[in-house]
Structures are given as structure tokens and as C-alpha cells.
CSV table of C-alpha atoms in Angstrom, one decimal:
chain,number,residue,atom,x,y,z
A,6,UNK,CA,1.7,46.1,20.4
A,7,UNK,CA,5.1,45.9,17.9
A,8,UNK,CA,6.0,42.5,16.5
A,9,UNK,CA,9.1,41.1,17.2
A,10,UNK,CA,11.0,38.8,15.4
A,11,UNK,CA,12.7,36.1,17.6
A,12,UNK,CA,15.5,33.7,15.8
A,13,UNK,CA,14.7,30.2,16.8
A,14,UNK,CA,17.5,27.9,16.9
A,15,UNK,CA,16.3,24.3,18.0
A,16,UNK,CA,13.2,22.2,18.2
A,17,UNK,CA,14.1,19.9,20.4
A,18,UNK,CA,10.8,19.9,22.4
A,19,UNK,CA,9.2,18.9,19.1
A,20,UNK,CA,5.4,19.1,19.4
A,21,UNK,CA,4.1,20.1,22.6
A,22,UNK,CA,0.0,19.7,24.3
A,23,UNK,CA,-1.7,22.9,24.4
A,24,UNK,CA,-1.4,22.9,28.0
A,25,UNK,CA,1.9,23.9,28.0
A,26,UNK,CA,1.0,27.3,26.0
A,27,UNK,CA,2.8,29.9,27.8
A,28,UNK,CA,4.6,28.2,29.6
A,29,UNK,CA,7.1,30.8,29.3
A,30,UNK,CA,8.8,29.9,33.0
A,31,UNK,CA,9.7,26.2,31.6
A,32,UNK,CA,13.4,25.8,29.8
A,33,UNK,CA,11.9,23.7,26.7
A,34,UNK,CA,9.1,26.2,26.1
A,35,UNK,CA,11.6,28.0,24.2
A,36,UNK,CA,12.3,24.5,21.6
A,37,UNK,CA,8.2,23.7,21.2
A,38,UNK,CA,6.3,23.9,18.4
A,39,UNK,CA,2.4,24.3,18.5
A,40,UNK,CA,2.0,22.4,15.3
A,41,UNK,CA,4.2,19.7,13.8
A,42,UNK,CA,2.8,18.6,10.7
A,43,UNK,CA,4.7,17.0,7.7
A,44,UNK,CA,7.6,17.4,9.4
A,45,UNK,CA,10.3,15.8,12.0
A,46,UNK,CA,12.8,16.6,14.9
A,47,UNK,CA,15.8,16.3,13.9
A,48,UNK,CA,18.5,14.9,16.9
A,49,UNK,CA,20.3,18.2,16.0
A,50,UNK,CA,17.9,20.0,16.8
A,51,UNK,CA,16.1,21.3,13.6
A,52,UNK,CA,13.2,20.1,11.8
A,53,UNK,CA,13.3,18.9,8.5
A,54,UNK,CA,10.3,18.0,6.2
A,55,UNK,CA,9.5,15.0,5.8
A,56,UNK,CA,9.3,12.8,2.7
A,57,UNK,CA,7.1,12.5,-0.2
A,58,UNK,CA,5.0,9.3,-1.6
A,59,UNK,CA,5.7,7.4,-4.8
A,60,UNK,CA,3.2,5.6,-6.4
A,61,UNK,CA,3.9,1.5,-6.9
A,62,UNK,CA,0.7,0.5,-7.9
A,63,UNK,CA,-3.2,0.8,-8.3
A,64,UNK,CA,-5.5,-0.8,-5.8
A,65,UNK,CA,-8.8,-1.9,-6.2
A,66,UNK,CA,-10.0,-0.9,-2.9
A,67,UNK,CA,-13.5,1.4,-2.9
A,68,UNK,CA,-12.7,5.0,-1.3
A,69,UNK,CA,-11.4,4.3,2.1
A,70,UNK,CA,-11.9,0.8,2.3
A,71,UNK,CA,-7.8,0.1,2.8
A,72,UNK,CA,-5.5,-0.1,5.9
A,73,UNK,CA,-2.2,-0.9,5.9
A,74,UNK,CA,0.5,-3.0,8.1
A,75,UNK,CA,3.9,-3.8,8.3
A,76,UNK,CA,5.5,-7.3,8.6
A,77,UNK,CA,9.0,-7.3,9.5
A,78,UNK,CA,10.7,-10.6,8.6
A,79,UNK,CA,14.0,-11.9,9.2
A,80,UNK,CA,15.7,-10.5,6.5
A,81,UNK,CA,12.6,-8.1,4.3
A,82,UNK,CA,10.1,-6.2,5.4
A,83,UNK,CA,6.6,-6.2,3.8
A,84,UNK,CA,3.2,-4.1,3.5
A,85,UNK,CA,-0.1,-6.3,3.9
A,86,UNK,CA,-2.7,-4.5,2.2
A,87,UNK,CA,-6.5,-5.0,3.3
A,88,UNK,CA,-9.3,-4.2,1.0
A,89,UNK,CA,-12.8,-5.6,1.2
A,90,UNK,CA,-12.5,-9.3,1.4
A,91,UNK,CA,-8.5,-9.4,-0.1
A,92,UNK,CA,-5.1,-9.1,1.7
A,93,UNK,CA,-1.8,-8.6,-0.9
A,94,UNK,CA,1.3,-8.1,0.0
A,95,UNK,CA,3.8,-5.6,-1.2
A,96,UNK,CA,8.1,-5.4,-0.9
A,97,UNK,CA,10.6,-3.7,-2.5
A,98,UNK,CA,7.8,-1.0,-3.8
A,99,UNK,CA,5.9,-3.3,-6.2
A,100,UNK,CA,2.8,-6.3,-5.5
A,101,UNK,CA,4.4,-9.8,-4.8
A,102,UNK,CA,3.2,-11.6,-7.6
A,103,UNK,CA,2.5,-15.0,-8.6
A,104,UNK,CA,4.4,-17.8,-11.1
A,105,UNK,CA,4.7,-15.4,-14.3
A,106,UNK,CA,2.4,-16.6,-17.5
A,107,UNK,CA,3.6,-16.3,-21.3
A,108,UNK,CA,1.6,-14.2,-23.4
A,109,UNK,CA,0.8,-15.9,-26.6
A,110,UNK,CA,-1.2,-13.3,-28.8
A,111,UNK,CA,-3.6,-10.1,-28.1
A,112,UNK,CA,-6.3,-9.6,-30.3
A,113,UNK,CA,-9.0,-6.6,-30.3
A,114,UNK,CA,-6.4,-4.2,-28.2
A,115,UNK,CA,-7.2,-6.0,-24.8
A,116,UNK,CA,-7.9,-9.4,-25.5
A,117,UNK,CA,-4.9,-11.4,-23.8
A,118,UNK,CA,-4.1,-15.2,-25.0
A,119,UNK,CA,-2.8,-17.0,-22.4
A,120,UNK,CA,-2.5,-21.4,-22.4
A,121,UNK,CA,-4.7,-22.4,-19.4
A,122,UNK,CA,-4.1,-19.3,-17.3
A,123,UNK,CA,-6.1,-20.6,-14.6
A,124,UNK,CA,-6.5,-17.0,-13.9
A,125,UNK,CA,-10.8,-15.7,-12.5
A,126,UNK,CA,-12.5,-11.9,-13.1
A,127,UNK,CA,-11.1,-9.2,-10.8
A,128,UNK,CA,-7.7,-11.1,-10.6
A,129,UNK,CA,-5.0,-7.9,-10.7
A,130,UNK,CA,-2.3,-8.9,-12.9
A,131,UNK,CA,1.4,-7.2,-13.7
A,132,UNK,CA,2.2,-7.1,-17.0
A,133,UNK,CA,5.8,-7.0,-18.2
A,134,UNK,CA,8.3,-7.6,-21.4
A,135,UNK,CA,7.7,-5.5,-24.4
A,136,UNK,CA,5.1,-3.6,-25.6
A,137,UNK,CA,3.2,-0.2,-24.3
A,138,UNK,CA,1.5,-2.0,-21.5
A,139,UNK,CA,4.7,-3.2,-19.6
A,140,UNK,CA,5.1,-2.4,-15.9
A,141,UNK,CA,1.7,-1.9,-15.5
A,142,UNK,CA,-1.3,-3.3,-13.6
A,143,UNK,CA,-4.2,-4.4,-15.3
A,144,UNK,CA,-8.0,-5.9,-13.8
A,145,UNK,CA,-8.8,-9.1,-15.4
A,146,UNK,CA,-12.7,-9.6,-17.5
A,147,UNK,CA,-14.3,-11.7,-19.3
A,148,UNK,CA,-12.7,-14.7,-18.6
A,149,UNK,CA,-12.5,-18.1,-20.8
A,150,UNK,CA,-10.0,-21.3,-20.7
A,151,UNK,CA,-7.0,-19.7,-22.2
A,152,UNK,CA,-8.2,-16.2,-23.0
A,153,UNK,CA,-9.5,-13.2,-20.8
A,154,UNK,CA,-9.3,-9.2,-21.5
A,155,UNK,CA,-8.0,-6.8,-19.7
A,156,UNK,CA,-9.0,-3.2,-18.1
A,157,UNK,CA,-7.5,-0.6,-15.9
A,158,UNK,CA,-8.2,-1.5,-12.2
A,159,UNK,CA,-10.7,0.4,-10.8
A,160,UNK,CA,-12.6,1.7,-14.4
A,161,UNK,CA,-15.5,-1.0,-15.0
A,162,UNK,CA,-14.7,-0.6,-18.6
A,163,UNK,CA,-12.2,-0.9,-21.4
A,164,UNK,CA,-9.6,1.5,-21.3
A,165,UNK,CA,-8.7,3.8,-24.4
A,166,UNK,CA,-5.1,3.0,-23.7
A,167,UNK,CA,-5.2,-0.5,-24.2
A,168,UNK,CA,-2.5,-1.6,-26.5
A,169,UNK,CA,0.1,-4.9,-27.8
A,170,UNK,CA,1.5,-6.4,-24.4
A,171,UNK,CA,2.6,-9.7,-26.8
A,172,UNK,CA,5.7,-10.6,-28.7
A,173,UNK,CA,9.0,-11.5,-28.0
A,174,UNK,CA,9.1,-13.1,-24.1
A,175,UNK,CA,5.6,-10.8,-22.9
A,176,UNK,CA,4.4,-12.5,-20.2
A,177,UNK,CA,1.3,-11.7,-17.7
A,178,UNK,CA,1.5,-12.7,-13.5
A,179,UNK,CA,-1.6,-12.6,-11.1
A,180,UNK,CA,-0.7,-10.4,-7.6
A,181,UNK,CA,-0.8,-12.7,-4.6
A,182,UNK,CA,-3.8,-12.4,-2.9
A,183,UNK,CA,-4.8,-13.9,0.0
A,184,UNK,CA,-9.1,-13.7,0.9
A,185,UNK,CA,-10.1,-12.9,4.5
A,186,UNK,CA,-13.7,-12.6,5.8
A,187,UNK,CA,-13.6,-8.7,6.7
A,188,UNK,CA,-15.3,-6.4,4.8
A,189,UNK,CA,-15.1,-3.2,3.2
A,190,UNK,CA,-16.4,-1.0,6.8
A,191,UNK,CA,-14.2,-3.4,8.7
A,192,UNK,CA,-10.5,-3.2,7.4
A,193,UNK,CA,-10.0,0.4,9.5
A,194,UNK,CA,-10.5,-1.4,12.3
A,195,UNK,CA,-8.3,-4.5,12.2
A,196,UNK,CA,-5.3,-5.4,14.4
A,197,UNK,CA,-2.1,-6.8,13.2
A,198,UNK,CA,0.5,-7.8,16.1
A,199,UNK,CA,3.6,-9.4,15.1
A,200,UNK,CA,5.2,-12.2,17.1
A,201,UNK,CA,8.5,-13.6,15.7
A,202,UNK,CA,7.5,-14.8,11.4
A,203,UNK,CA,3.4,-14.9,12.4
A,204,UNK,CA,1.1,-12.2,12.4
A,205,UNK,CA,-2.5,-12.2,14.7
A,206,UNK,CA,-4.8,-10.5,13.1
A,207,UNK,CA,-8.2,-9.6,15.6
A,208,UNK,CA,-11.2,-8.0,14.5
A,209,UNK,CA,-14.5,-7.8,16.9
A,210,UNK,CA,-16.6,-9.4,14.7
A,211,UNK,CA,-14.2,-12.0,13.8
A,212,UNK,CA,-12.5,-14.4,15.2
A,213,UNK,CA,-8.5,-14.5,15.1
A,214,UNK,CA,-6.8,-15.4,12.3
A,215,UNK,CA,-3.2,-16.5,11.8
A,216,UNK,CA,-0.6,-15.7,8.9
């Protein structure tokens, strides 16, 4: 049997259940598409891809252990992240972050000086102001009063890229987190309903929490 070509025109059926395959007596058979993926209807009628991800920032979430949610407030709207145990909150592409801290020395490449930081192990801090390090995310070790070191998120170690992040109005601020009881298996599963400035969240082996 030849092939024919056939000029498609519209899409406005957009994706359509396999039960309608050839359906060739119904008007909108003619704007379906089997498969959909990556891309939208467009109210004109076309489809258009759709588009890409840009990476904000690292996330110290094991393989799968994240979900995802949207808060829409008055006048913003935010992500609320969920990894094991932790809930941070991103706008505007970047982590909110906490009260900023000045940097008053590095020593040893990754050893940040910092006057009564207040800051723990595993906090995730934003560095910014000169140096190599600036705009980036770092994983917090070996904590003391007004010292601690630094790491990429994620590597259990000191990274090779490690570099000055002092001098000149440096400064270091922890990424808001907020701990909740569920656990690593347990984020996929969570549900986050709005009402008005609160969200519910409900999880079966929890009990509901408010934010």
C-alpha cells in the first residue's frame, strides 16, 4: 500500500484516548494527536514545544526523594520544596534565604570565618560578594562558634574548586528551611491544598500540618 502524505493544519483536538483511533467518521479525528509529549495546543491551533529548565540551585535531596508545590500568594508565587525531613522555599528562581552573615576571613581554601554564625552541619548556604565562589551554593561541615568549612552540596567531601569567598563586603546566608516529620519514601506522596495565605499539607502517616 503507497504512503501518502497528508498536510495537517490544526491540532485543536490536542491529545486524544486510544479509543478514539480511527475514528475516521468523527470531525475532530482529523485535529488529534496520538502522542503529545513536550509540547502544547496552541489556541490557534498549532502546537508549539514547550519550554526548557534552568537550573537555580543544588538540592540536597537523595535520588527521588523531592516533590514539588506551588504557593500562590497575594502578590508572589513560591515553590515548596520537600526533601527527607526539610521544606525550603524558592521565588523569583533562587532559595529564600535567611538574614545574610559577613565573611570575615577564609583560611585553608574552604574554611569560612564567620562572628557567631549560629549556623549547624548540613545547613545550605548562598554565598555572594566577591570572590570565585559568589552566587553559589555551598553544604556547611565541621562546624565551631565562629568558624565552619564549606563543601559542594551533595559531595561528602571537599571540593577541588574551593576558593577566596572573603574580602571586601563577602558575606554568607543560610537557605530558609523549615523541618517536617516525612521522610525520604514519603515526600512523593504528600498533599498540598491551598486555601486563601495557608497551605494543608496531609500525608497518611501523618497527621495534618498547617503553613
Amino acid at each position: 500500500m503507497a504512503t501518502v502524505d497528508k498536510i495537517l493544519y490544526g491540532f485543536i483536538a490536542g491529545e486524544v484516548a486510544p479509543d478514539f483511533y480511527g475514528r475516521t467518521d468523527i470531525g475532530k479525528y482529523d485535529f488529534g494527536m496520538a502522542d503529545c509529549t513536550n509540547f502544547f495546543v496552541d489556541y490557534c491551533g498549532g502546537i508549539k514545544s514547550r519550554s526548557g529548565f534552568e537550573f537555580c540551585a543544588p538540592t540536597q535531596a537523595a535520588a527521588g526523594a523531592i516533590a514539588y508545590h506551588v504557593f500562590r500568594a497575594t502578590f508572589d508565587d513560591y515553590i515548596l520544596e520537600f526533601t527527607a525531613n526539610k521544606m525550603r522555599v524558592v521565588r523569583n528562581g533562587a532559595y529564600v534565604v535567611e538574614a545574610a552573615k559577613t565573611v570575615v576571613a577564609v583560611s585553608d581554601g574552604n574554611e569560612v570565618e564567620a562572628t557567631a554564625h549560629g549556623f549547624v552541619a548540613g545547613n545550605l548556604l548562598y554565598c555572594s560578594g566577591p570572590g570565585v565562589l559568589a552566587g553559589r551554593y555551598l553544604e556547611i561541615y565541621d562546624v565551631a562558634t565562629n568558624t565552619f568549612r564549606v563543601r559542594e552540596p551533595g559531595l561528602g567531601a571537599e571540593s577541588a574548586e574551593q576558593g577566596d569567598i572573603a574580602g571586601g563586603g563577602a558575606t554568607v546566608a543560610r537557605v530558609y528551611t523549615r523541618y517536617t516529620p516525612y521522610a525520604a519514601a514519603e515526600v512523593s506522596r504528600l498533599c498540598v491544598e491551598q486555601r486563601y495565605e495557608q497551605c494543608i499539607i496531609t500525608h497518611a502517616n501523618h497527621p495534618p500540618q498547617k503553613l
